[in-house]
mmCIF file of C-alpha atoms in Angstrom:
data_model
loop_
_atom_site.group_PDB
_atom_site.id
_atom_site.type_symbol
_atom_site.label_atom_id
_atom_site.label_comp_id
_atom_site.label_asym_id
_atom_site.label_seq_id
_atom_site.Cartn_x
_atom_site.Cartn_y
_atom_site.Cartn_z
ATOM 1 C CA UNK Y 527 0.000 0.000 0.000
ATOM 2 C CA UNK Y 528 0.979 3.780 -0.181
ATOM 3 C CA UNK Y 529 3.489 5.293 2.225
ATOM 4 C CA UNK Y 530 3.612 8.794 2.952
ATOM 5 C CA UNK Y 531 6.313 10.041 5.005
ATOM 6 C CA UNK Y 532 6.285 13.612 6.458
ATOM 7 C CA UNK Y 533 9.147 16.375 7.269
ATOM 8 C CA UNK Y 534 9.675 17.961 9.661
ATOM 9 C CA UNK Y 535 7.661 16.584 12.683
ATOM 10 C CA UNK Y 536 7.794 19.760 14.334
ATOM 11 C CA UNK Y 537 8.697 23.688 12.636
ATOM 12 C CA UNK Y 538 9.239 26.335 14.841
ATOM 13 C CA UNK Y 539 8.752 29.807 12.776
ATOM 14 C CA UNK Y 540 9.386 33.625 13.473
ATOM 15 C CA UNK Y 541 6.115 35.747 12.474
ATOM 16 C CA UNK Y 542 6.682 36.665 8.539
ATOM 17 C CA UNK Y 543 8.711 34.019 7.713
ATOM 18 C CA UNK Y 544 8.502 31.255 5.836
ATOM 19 C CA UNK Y 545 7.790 27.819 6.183
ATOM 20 C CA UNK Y 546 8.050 24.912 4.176
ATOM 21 C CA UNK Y 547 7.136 21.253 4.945
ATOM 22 C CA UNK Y 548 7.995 17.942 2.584
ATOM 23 C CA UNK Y 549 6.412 14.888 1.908
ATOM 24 C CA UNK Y 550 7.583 11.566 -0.173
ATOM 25 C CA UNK Y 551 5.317 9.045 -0.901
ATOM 26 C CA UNK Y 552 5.676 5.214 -2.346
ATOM 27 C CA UNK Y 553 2.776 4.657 -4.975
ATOM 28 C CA UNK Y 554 3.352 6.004 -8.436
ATOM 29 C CA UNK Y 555 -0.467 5.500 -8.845
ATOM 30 C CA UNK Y 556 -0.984 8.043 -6.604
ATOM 31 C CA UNK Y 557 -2.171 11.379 -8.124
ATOM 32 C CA UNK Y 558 -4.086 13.625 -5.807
ATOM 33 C CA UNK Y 559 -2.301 15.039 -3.135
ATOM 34 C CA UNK Y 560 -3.967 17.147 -0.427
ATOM 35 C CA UNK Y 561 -3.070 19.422 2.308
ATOM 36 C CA UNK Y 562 -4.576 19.789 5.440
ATOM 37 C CA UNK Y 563 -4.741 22.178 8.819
ATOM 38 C CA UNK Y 564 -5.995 20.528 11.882
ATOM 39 C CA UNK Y 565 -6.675 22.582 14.937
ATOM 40 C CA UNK Y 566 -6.404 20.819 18.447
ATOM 41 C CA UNK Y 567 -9.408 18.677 18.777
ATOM 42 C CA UNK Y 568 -11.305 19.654 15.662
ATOM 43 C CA UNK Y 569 -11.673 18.496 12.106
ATOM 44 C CA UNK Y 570 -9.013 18.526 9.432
ATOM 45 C CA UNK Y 571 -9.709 21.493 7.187
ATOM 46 C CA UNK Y 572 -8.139 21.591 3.198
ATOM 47 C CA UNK Y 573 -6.043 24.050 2.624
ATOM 48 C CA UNK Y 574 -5.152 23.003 -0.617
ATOM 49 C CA UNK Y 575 -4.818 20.199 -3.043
ATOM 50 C CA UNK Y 576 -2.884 19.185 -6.328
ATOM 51 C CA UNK Y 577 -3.394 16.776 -8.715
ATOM 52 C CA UNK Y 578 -0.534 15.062 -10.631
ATOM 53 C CA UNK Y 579 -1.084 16.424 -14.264
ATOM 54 C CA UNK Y 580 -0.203 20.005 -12.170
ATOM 55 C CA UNK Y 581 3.461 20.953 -10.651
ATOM 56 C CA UNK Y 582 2.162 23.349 -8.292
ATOM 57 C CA UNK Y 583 -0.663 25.142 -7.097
ATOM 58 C CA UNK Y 584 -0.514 28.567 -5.436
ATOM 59 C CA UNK Y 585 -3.423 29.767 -3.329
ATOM 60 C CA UNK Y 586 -2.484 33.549 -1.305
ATOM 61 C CA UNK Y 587 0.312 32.476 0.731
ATOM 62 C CA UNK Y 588 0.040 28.589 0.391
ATOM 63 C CA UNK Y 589 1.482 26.883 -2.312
ATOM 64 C CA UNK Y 590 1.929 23.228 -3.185
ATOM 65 C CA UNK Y 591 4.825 21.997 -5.346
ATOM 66 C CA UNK Y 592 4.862 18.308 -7.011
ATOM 67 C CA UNK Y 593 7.402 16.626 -8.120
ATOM 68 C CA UNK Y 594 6.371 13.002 -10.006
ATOM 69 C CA UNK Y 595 9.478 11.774 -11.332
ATOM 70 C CA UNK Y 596 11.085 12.167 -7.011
ATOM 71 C CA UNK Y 597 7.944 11.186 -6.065
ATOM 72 C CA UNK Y 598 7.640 14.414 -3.471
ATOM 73 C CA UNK Y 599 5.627 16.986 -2.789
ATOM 74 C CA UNK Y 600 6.056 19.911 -0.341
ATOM 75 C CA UNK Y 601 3.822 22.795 1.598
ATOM 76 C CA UNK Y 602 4.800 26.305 1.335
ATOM 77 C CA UNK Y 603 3.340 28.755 3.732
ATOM 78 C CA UNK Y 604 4.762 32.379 3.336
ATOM 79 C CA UNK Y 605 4.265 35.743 5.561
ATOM 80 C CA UNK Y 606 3.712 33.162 8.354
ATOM 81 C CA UNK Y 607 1.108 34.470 11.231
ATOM 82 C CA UNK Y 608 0.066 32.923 14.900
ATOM 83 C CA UNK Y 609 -3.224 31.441 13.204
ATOM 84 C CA UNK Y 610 -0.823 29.671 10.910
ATOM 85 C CA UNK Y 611 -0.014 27.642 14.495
ATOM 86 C CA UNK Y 612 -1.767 24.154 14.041
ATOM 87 C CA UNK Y 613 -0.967 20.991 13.040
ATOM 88 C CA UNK Y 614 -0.298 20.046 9.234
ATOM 89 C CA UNK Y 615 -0.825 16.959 7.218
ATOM 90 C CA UNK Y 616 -0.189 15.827 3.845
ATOM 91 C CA UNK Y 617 -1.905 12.971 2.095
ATOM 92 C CA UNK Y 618 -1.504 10.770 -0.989
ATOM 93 C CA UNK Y 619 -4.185 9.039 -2.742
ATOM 94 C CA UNK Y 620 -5.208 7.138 -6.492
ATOM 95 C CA UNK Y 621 -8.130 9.310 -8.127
ATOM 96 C CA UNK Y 622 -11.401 9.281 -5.136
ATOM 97 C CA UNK Y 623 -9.996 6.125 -3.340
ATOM 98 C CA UNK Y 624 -9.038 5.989 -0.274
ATOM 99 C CA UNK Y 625 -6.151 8.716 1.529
ATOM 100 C CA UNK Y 626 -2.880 7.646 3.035
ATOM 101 C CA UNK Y 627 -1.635 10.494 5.816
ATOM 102 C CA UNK Y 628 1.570 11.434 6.728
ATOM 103 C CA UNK Y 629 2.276 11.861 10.397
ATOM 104 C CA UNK Y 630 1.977 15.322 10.443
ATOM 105 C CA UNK Y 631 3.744 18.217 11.198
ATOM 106 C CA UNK Y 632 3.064 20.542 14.202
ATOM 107 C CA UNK Y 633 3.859 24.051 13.129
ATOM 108 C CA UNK Y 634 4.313 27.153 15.710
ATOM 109 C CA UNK Y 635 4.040 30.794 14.672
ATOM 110 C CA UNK Y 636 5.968 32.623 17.110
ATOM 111 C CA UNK Y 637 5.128 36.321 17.755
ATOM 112 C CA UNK A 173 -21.855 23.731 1.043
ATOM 113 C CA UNK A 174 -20.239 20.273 1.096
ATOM 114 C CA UNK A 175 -21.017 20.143 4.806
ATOM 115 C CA UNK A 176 -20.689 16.614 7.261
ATOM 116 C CA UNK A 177 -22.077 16.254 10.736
ATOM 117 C CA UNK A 178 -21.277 13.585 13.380
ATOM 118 C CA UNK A 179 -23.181 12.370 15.983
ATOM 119 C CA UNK A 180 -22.770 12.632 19.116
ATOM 120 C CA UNK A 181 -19.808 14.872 18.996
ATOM 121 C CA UNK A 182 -18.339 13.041 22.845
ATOM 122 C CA UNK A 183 -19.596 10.204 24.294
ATOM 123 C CA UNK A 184 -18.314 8.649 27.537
ATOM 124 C CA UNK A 185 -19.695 4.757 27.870
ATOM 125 C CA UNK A 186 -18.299 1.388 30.346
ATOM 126 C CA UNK A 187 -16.352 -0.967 28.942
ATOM 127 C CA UNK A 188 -17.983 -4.206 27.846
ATOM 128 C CA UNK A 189 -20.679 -1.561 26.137
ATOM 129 C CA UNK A 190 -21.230 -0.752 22.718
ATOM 130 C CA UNK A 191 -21.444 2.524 21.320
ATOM 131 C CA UNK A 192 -22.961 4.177 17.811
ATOM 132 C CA UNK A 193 -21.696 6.981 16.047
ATOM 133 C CA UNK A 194 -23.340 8.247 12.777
ATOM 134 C CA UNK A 195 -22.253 10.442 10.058
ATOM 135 C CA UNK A 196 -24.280 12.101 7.441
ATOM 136 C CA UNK A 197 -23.435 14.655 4.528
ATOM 137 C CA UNK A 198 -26.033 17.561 5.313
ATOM 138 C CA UNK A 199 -26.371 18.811 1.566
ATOM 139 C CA UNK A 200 -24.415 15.864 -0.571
ATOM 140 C CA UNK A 201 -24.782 12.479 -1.461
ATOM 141 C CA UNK A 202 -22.202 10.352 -0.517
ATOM 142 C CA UNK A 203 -21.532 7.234 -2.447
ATOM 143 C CA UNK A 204 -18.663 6.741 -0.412
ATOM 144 C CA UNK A 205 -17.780 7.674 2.945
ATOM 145 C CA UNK A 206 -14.729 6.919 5.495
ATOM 146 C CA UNK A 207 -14.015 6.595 8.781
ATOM 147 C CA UNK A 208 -10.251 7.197 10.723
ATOM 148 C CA UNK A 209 -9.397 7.118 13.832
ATOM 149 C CA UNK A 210 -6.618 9.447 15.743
ATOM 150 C CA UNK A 211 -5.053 9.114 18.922
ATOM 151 C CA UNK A 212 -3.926 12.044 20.897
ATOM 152 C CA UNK A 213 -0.818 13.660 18.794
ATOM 153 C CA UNK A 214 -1.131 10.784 15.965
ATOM 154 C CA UNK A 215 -1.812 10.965 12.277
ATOM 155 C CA UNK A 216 -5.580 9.584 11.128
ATOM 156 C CA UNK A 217 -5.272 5.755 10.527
ATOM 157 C CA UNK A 218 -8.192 4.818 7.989
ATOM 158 C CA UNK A 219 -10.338 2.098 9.727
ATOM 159 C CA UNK A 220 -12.996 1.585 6.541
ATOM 160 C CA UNK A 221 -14.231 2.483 3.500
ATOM 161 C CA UNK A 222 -17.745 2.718 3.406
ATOM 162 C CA UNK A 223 -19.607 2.395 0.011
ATOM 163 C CA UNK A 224 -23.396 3.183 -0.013
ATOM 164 C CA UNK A 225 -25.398 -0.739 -0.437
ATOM 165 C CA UNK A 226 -22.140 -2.688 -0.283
ATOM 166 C CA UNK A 227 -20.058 -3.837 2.779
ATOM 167 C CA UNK A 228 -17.112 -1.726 4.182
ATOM 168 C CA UNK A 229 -13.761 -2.557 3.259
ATOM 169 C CA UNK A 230 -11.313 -2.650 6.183
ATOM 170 C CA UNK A 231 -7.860 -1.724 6.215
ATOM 171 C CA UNK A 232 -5.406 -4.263 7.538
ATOM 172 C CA UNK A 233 -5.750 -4.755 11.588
ATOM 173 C CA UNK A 234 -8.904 -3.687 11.653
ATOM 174 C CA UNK A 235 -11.491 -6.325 13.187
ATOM 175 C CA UNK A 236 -14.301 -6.091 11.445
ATOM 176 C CA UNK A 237 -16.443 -7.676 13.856
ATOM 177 C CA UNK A 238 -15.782 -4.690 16.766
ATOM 178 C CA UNK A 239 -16.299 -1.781 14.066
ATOM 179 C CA UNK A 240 -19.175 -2.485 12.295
ATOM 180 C CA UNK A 241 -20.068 -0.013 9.432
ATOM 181 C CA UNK A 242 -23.213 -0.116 8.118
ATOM 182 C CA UNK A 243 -23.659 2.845 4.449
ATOM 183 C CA UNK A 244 -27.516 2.195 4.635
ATOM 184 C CA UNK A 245 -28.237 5.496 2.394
ATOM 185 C CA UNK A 246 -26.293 8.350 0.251
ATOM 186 C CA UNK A 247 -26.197 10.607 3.473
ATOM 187 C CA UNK A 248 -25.750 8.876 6.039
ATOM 188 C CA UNK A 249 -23.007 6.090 7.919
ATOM 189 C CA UNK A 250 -22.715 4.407 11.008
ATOM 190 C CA UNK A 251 -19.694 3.410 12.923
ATOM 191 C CA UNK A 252 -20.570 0.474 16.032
ATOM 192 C CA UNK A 253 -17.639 0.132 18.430
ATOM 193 C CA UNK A 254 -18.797 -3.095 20.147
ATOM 194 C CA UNK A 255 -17.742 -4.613 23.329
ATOM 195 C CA UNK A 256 -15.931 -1.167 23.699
ATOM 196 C CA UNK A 257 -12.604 -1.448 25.889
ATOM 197 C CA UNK A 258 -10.585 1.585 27.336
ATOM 198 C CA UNK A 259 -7.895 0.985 24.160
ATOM 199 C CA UNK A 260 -11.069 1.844 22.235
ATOM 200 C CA UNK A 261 -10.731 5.695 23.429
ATOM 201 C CA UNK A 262 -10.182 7.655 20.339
ATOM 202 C CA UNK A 263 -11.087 10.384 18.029
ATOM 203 C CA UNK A 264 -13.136 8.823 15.690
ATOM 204 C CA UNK A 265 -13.889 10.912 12.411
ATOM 205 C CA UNK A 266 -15.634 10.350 9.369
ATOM 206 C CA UNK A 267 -15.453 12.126 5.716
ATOM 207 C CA UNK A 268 -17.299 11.758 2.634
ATOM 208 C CA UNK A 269 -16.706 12.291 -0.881
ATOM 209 C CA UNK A 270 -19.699 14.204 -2.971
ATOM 210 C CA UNK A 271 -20.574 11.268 -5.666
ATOM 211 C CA UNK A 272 -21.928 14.256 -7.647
ATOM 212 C CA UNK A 273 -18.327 15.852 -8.564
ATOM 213 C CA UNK A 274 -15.317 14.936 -10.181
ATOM 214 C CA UNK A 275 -13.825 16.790 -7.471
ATOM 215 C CA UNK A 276 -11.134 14.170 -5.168
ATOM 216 C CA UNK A 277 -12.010 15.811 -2.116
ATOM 217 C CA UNK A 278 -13.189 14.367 1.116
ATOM 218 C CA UNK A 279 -15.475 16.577 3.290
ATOM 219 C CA UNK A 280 -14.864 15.579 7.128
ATOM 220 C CA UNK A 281 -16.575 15.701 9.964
ATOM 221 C CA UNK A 282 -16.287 17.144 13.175
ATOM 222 C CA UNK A 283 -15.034 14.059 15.126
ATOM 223 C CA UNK A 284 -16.418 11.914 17.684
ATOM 224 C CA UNK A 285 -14.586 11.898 20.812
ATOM 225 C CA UNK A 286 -15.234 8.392 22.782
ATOM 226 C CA UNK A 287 -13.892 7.678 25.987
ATOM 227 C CA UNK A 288 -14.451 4.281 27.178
ATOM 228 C CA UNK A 289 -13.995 3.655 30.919
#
């Protein structure tokens, strides 16, 4: 089955900066590849997604970069601010199947 | 739009006790519909796949027979933890795909905290 690993487990950012987290997974089959923000105790919310006929995807100051051939992808998060602070993960899946995670990635915006 | 509701949203119950959580796509149909399950500071593990009229498929190490999963209609799943035990305790959340769109993404719910004592 599909293994996603995720990078860094934990980011520690100053306010404005930038920060970028990476993700390799294991299925070439796999071509949709979405992001998500999870909040302590709530749901996971999409922040953005990219599909594999795309090499990145830019949405304000989130962007998504793909790379097939590496098999990687990678979060970008720029002008970093405290509601940035949450927990990130990246996923990996084949068309609408089913979603492997990655183990996340806690993020902290410091003031 | 796109919205998915869980039910109950905590739920405290004795071990030995079974509990039902249900999860339903407010203003979608969903032909297909999963449920995960996160422990405090983990990544969500995908317990089933739930496909309206069919039986679940269940990911490796999951018994089948303690999570039953039951896709009865387009809006709405149910997850039974049976027999619960306290390794049972868990954040238990469902999503569900709109069958309607060409669009990959899976709408989740708001989680169902259960505590078994």
């Amino acid at each position: 089955g599909e293994n996603v690993e995720q990078h860094p487990s934990t980011l520690s950012v100053q306010e404005g900066d930038s920060a970028v987290i990476k993700c390799t997974y294991s299925d070439s089959a796999s071509n949709y590849f979405p992001w998500y923000k999870q909040e302590l105790g709530k749901r996971p919310q999409l922040i953005i997604d990219i599909r594999s006929n795309v090499g990145e995807k830019k949405d304000q100051r989130i962007a998504v970069t793909l790379n097939k051939t590496a098999k990687h992808f990678s979060l970008h998060i720029t002008e970093t601010q405290p509601e940035d602070s949450a927990v990130y993960f990246c996923a990996a899946g084949v068309n609408d199947y089913k979603l492997s995670f990655g183990a996340g990635t806690t993020v902290t915006v410091r003031a | 739009g796109a919205v998915v509701s869980q039910h109950p949203s905590w739920v405290i119950c004795k071990s030995g006790t079974s509990v039902k959580i249900e999860c339903r796509s407010l203003d979608f149909q969903a032909t297909t519909m999963f449920w995960y399950r996160q422990f405090p500071k983990q990544s969500l593990m995908l317990m089933a796949t739930s496909n309206e009229g069919s039986k679940a498929t269940y990911e490796q190490g999951v018994e089948k027979d303690k999570f039953l999963i039951n896709h009865a209609s387009l809006t709405l799943s149910t997850l039974t933890v049976t027999s619960a035990h306290p390794e049972d305790s868990s954040f238990y959340i469902c999503s569900a795909r709109d069958g309607g769109t060409t669009n990959y993404e899976q709408y989740f719910g708001p989680g169902t905290r259960l505590t078994v004592t």
